[in-house]
CSV table of C-alpha atoms in Angstrom, one decimal:
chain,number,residue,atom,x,y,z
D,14,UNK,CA,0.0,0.0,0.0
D,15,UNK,CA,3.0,2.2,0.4
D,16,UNK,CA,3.7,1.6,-3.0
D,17,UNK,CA,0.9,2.1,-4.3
D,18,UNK,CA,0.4,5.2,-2.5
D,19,UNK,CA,3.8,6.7,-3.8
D,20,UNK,CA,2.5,5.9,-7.5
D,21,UNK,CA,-1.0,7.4,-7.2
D,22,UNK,CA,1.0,10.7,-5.9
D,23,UNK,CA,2.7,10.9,-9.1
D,24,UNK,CA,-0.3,10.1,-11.2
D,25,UNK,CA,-2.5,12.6,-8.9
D,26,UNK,CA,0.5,15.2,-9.5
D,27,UNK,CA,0.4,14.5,-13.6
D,28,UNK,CA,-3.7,14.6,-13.7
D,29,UNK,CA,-3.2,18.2,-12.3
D,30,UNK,CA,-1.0,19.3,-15.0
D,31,UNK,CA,-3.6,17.7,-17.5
D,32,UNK,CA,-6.3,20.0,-16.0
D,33,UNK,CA,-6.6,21.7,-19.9
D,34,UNK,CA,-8.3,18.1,-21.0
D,35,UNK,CA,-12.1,16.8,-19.8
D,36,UNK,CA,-11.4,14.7,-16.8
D,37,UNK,CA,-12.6,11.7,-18.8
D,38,UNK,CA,-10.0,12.2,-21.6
D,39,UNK,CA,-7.7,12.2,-18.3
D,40,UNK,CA,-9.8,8.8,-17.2
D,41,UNK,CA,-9.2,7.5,-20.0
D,42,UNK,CA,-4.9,8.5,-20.3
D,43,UNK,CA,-5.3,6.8,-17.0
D,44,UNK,CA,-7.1,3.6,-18.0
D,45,UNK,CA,-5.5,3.0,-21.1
D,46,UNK,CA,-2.2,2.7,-20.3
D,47,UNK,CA,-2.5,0.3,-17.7
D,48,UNK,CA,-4.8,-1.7,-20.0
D,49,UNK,CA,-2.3,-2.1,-22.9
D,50,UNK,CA,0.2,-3.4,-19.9
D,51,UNK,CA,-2.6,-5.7,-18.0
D,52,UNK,CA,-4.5,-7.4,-20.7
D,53,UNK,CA,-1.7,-9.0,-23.4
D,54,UNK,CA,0.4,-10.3,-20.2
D,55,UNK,CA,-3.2,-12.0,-18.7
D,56,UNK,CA,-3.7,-14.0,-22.1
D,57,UNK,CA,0.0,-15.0,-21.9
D,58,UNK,CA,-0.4,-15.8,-18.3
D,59,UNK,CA,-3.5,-17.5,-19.1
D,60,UNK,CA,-5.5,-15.7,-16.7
D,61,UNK,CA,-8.9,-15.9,-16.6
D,62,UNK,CA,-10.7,-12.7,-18.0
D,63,UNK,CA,-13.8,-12.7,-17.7
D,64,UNK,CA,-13.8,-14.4,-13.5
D,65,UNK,CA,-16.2,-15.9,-12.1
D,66,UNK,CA,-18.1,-13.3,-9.8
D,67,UNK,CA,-19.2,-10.8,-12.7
D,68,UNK,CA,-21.8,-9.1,-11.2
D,69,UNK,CA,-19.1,-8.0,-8.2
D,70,UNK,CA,-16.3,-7.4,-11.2
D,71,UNK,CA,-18.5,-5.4,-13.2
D,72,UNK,CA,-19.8,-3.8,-9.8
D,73,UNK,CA,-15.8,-2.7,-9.1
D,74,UNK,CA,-15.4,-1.4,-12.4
D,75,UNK,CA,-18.2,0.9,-12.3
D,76,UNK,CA,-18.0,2.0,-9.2
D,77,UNK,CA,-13.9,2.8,-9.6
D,78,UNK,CA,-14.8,4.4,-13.1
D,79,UNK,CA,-17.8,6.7,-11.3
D,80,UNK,CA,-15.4,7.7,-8.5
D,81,UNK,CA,-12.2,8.2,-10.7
D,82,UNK,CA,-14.2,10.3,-12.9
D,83,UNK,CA,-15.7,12.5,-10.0
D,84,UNK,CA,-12.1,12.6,-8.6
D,85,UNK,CA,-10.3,14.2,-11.5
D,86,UNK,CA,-12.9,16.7,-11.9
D,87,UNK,CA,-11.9,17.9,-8.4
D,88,UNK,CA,-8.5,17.8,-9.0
D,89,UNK,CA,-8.8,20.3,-11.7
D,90,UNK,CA,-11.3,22.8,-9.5
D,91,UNK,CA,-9.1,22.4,-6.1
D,92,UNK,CA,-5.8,22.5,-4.9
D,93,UNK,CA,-4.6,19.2,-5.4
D,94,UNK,CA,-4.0,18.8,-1.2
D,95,UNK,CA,-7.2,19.8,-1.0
D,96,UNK,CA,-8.5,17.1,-3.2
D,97,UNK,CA,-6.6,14.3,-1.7
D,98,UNK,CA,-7.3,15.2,1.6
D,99,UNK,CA,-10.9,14.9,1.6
D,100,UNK,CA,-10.8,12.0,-0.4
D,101,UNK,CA,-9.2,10.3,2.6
D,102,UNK,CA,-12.7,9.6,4.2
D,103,UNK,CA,-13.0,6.7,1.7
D,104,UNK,CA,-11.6,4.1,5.0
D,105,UNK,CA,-14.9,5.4,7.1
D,106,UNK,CA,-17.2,4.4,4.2
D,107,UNK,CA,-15.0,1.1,4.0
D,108,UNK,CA,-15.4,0.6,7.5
D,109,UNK,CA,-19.1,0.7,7.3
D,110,UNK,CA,-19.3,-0.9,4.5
D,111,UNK,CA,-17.2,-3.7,5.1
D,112,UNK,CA,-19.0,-3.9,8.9
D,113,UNK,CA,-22.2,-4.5,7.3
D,114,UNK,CA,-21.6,-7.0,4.1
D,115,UNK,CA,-18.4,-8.8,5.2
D,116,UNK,CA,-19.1,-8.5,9.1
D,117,UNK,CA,-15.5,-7.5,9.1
D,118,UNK,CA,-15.5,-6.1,13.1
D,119,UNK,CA,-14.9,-2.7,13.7
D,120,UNK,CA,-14.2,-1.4,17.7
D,121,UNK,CA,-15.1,1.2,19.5
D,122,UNK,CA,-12.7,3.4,19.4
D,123,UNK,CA,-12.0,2.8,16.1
D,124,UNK,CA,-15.5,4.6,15.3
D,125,UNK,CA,-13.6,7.3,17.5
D,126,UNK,CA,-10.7,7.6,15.2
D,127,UNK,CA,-12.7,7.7,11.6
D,128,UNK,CA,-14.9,10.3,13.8
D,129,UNK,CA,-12.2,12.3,14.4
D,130,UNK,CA,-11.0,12.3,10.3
D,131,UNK,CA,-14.3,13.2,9.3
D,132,UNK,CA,-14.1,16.4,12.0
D,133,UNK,CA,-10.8,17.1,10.3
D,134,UNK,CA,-12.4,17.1,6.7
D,135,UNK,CA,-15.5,19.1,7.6
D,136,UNK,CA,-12.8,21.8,9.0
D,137,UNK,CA,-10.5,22.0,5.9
D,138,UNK,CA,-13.9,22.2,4.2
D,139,UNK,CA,-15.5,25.0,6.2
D,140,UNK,CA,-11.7,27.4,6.6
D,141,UNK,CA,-10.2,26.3,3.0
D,142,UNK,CA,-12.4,28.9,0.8
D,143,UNK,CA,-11.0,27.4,-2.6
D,144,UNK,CA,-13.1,24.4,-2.0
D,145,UNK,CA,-16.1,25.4,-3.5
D,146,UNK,CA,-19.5,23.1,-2.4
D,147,UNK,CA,-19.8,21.6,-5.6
D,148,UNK,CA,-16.3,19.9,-5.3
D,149,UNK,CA,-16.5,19.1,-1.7
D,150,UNK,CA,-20.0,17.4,-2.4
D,151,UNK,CA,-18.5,15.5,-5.2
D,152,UNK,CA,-15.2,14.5,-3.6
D,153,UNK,CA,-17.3,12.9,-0.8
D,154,UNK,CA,-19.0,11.1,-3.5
D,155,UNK,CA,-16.4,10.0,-5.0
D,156,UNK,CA,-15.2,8.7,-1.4
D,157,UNK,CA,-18.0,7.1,-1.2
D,158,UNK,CA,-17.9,5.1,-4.3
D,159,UNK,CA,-14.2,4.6,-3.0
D,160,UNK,CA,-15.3,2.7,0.3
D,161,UNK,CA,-17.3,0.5,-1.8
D,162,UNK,CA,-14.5,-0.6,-4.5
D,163,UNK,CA,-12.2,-1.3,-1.6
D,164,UNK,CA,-14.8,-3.9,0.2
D,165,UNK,CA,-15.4,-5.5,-3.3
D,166,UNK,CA,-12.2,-5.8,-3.8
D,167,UNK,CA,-11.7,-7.4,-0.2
D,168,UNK,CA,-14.6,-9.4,-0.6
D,169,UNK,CA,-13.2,-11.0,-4.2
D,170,UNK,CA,-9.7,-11.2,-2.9
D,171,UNK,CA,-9.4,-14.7,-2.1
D,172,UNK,CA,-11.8,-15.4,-5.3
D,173,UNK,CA,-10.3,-13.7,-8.0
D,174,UNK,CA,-7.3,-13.2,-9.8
D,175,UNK,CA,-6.0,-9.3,-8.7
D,176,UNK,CA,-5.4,-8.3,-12.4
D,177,UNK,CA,-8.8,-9.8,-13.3
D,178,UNK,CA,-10.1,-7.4,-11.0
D,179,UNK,CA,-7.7,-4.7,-12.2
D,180,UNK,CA,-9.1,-4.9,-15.8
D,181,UNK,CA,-12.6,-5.2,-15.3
D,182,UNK,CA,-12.0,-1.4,-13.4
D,183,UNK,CA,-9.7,-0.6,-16.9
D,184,UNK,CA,-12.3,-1.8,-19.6
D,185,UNK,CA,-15.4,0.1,-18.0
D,186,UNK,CA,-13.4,3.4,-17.5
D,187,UNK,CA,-12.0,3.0,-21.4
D,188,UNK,CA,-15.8,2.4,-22.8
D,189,UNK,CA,-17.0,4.9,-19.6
D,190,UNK,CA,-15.1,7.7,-20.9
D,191,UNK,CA,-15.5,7.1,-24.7
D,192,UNK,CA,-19.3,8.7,-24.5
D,193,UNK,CA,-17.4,12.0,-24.0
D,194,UNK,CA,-14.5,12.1,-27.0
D,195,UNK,CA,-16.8,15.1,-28.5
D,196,UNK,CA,-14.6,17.3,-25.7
D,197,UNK,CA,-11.6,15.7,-26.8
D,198,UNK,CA,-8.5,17.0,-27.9
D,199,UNK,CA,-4.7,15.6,-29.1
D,200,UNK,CA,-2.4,16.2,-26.3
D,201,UNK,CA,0.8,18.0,-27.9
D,202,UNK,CA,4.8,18.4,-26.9
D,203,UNK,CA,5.7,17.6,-23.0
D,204,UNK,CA,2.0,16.6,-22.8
D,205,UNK,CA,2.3,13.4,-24.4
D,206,UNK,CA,5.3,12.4,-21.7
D,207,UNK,CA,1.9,13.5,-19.1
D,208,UNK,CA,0.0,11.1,-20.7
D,209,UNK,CA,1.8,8.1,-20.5
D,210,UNK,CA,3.0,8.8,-17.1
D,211,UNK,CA,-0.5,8.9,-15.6
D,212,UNK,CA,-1.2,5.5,-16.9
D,213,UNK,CA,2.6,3.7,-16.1
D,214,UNK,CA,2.0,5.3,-12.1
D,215,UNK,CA,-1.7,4.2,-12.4
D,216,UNK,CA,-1.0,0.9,-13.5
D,217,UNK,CA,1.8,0.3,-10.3
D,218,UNK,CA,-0.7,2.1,-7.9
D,219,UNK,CA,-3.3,-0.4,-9.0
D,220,UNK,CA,-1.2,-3.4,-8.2
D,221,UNK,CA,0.4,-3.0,-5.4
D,222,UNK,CA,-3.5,-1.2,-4.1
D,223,UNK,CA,-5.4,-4.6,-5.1
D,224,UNK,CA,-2.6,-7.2,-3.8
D,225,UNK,CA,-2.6,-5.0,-0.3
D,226,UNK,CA,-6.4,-5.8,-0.4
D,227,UNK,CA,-6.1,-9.7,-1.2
D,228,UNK,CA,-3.3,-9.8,1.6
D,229,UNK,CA,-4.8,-8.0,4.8
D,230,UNK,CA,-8.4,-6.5,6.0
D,231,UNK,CA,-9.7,-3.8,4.6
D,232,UNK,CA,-9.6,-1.8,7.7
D,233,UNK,CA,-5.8,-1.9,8.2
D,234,UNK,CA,-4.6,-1.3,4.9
D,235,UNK,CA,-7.4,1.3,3.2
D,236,UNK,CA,-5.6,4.2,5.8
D,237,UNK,CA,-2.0,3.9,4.8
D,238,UNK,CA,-2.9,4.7,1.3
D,239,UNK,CA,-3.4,8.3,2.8
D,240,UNK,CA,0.6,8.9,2.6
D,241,UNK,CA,-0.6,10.6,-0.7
D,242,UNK,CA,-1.0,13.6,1.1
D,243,UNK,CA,2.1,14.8,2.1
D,244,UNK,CA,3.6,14.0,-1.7
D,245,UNK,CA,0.4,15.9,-2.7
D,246,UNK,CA,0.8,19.2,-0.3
D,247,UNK,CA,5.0,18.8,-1.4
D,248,UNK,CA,3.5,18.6,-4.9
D,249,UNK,CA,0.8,21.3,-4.4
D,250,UNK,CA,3.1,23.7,-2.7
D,251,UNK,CA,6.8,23.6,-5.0
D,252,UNK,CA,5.2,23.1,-8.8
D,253,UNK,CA,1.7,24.8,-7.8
D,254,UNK,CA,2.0,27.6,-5.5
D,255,UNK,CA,-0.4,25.7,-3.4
D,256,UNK,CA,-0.2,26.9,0.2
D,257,UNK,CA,-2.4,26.3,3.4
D,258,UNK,CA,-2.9,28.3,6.3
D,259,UNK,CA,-3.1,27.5,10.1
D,260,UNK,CA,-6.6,26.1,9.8
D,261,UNK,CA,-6.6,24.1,7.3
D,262,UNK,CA,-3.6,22.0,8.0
D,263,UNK,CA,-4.6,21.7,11.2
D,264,UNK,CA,-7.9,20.0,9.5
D,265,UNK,CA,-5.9,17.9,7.5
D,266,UNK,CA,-3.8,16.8,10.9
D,267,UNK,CA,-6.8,15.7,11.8
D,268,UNK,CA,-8.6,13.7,9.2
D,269,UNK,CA,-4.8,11.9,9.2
D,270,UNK,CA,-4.1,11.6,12.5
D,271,UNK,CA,-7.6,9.7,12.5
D,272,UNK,CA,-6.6,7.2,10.3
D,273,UNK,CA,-3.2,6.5,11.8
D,274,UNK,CA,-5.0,5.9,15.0
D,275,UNK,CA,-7.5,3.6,13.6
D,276,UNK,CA,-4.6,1.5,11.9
D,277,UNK,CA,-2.6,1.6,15.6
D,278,UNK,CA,-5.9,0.6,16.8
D,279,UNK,CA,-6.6,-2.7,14.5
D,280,UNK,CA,-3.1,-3.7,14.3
D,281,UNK,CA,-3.4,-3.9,18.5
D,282,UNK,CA,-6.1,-6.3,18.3
């Protein structure tokens, strides 16, 4: 998960500098790339394609394409700390999720901790005035959606083959984002090294993210994806003139500090 949170930094960082494009043209950079990697390697491999739990497949590829989608059109309204930050409340919708369809336990005072993260959010929301409602409503969406794909994924860990779950997320966000090529356009010069980037850093973010799944619960691991924030405020701050008062970093402390203790707390027993 450390990995995979040091790739999705990058490909965050490179979806901001493709903020000229529709955010499904940037889906689909995303989606592609790691497609043309996934999918010759599975038929060599022999691996099965289609699976054998397609309604749960096709429920993780919809549900990653919905929230990716949302995602990137945050990341081209709000800083991109911002962004990632309140995207980090996905582990308290995977808690709940996973408490109520995989009756995965969840302790006391780790509804204390994820409390304390969403506190954190709601205060970079209300003192961070660049995050307008619109993006704060559909980054919490997108969070959402987020706490869903990681249960799926939990729950089809031990059933599935992790790139067969990858592409299943790759092929709906392809044909997901085709219905918008009208607002297209053909990326030119240093934009081009953008493009391919975004999908080499997806496609290692989405390994290493899926095998974390298949190889602990959902609960431990979903937090320490969150070490995308401090790439994404070092990111924000030296190539984007991003900077954060008082206030809000002390929201962000928060909503990470939250999540660190609910990891401390499940890893304790």
């Amino acid at each position: 998960m450390l990995i995979a949170a040091f790739a999705f930094s990058w490909m965050n960082l490179l979806a901001k500098y493709l903020e000229d494009f529709h955010p499904l043209q940037v889906v689909f950079f995303r989606c592609v790339g790691t497609f043309i990697f996934i999918f010759p390697y599975m038929i060599i491999k022999k691996v099965p394609i289609l699976g054998s739990n397609k309604l749960w497949l096709s429920a993780r590829g919809f549900l990653s394409f919905a929230s990716l989608a949302l995602y990137f059109v945050v990341i081209q309204r709000i800083p991109l700390g911002s962004a990632v930050a309140l995207r980090y409340t996905a582990p308290i919708f995977s808690a709940i999720f996973a408490l109520l369809f995989l009756k995965e336990k969840v302790k006391t005072w780790q509804w204390a901790a994820l409390t304390l993260s969403v506190v954190g959010a709601f205060i970079l929301k209300g003192v961070d005035f660049r995050i307008d409602t619109l993006s704060f409503v559909l980054v919490i969406i997108s969070s959402i959606l987020v706490g869903g794909v990681f249960t799926i994924v939990r729950y089809l860990g031990s059933r599935e083959h992790y790139l067969t779950i990858i592409n299943y997320f790759m092929v709906f966000s392809i044909v997901g984002s085709l219905f918008f090529i009208q607002h297209w356009r053909m990326p030119v010069g240093v934009e081009w090294w953008y493009v391919c980037g975004i999908g080499v850093f997806g496609l290692f973010g989405q390994i290493f993210l899926t095998r974390s799944f298949q190889l602990a619960d959902t609960a431990t691991v979903a937090p320490i994806k969150y070490m995308e924030l401090v790439y994404a405020l070092i990111f924000g701050y030296f190539l984007f003139g991003e900077t954060y008062a008082g206030l809000p970093v002390f929201g962000m402390t928060l909503l990470v500090l939250g999540m660190l203790w609910n990891v401390w707390i499940k890893r304790k027993g």
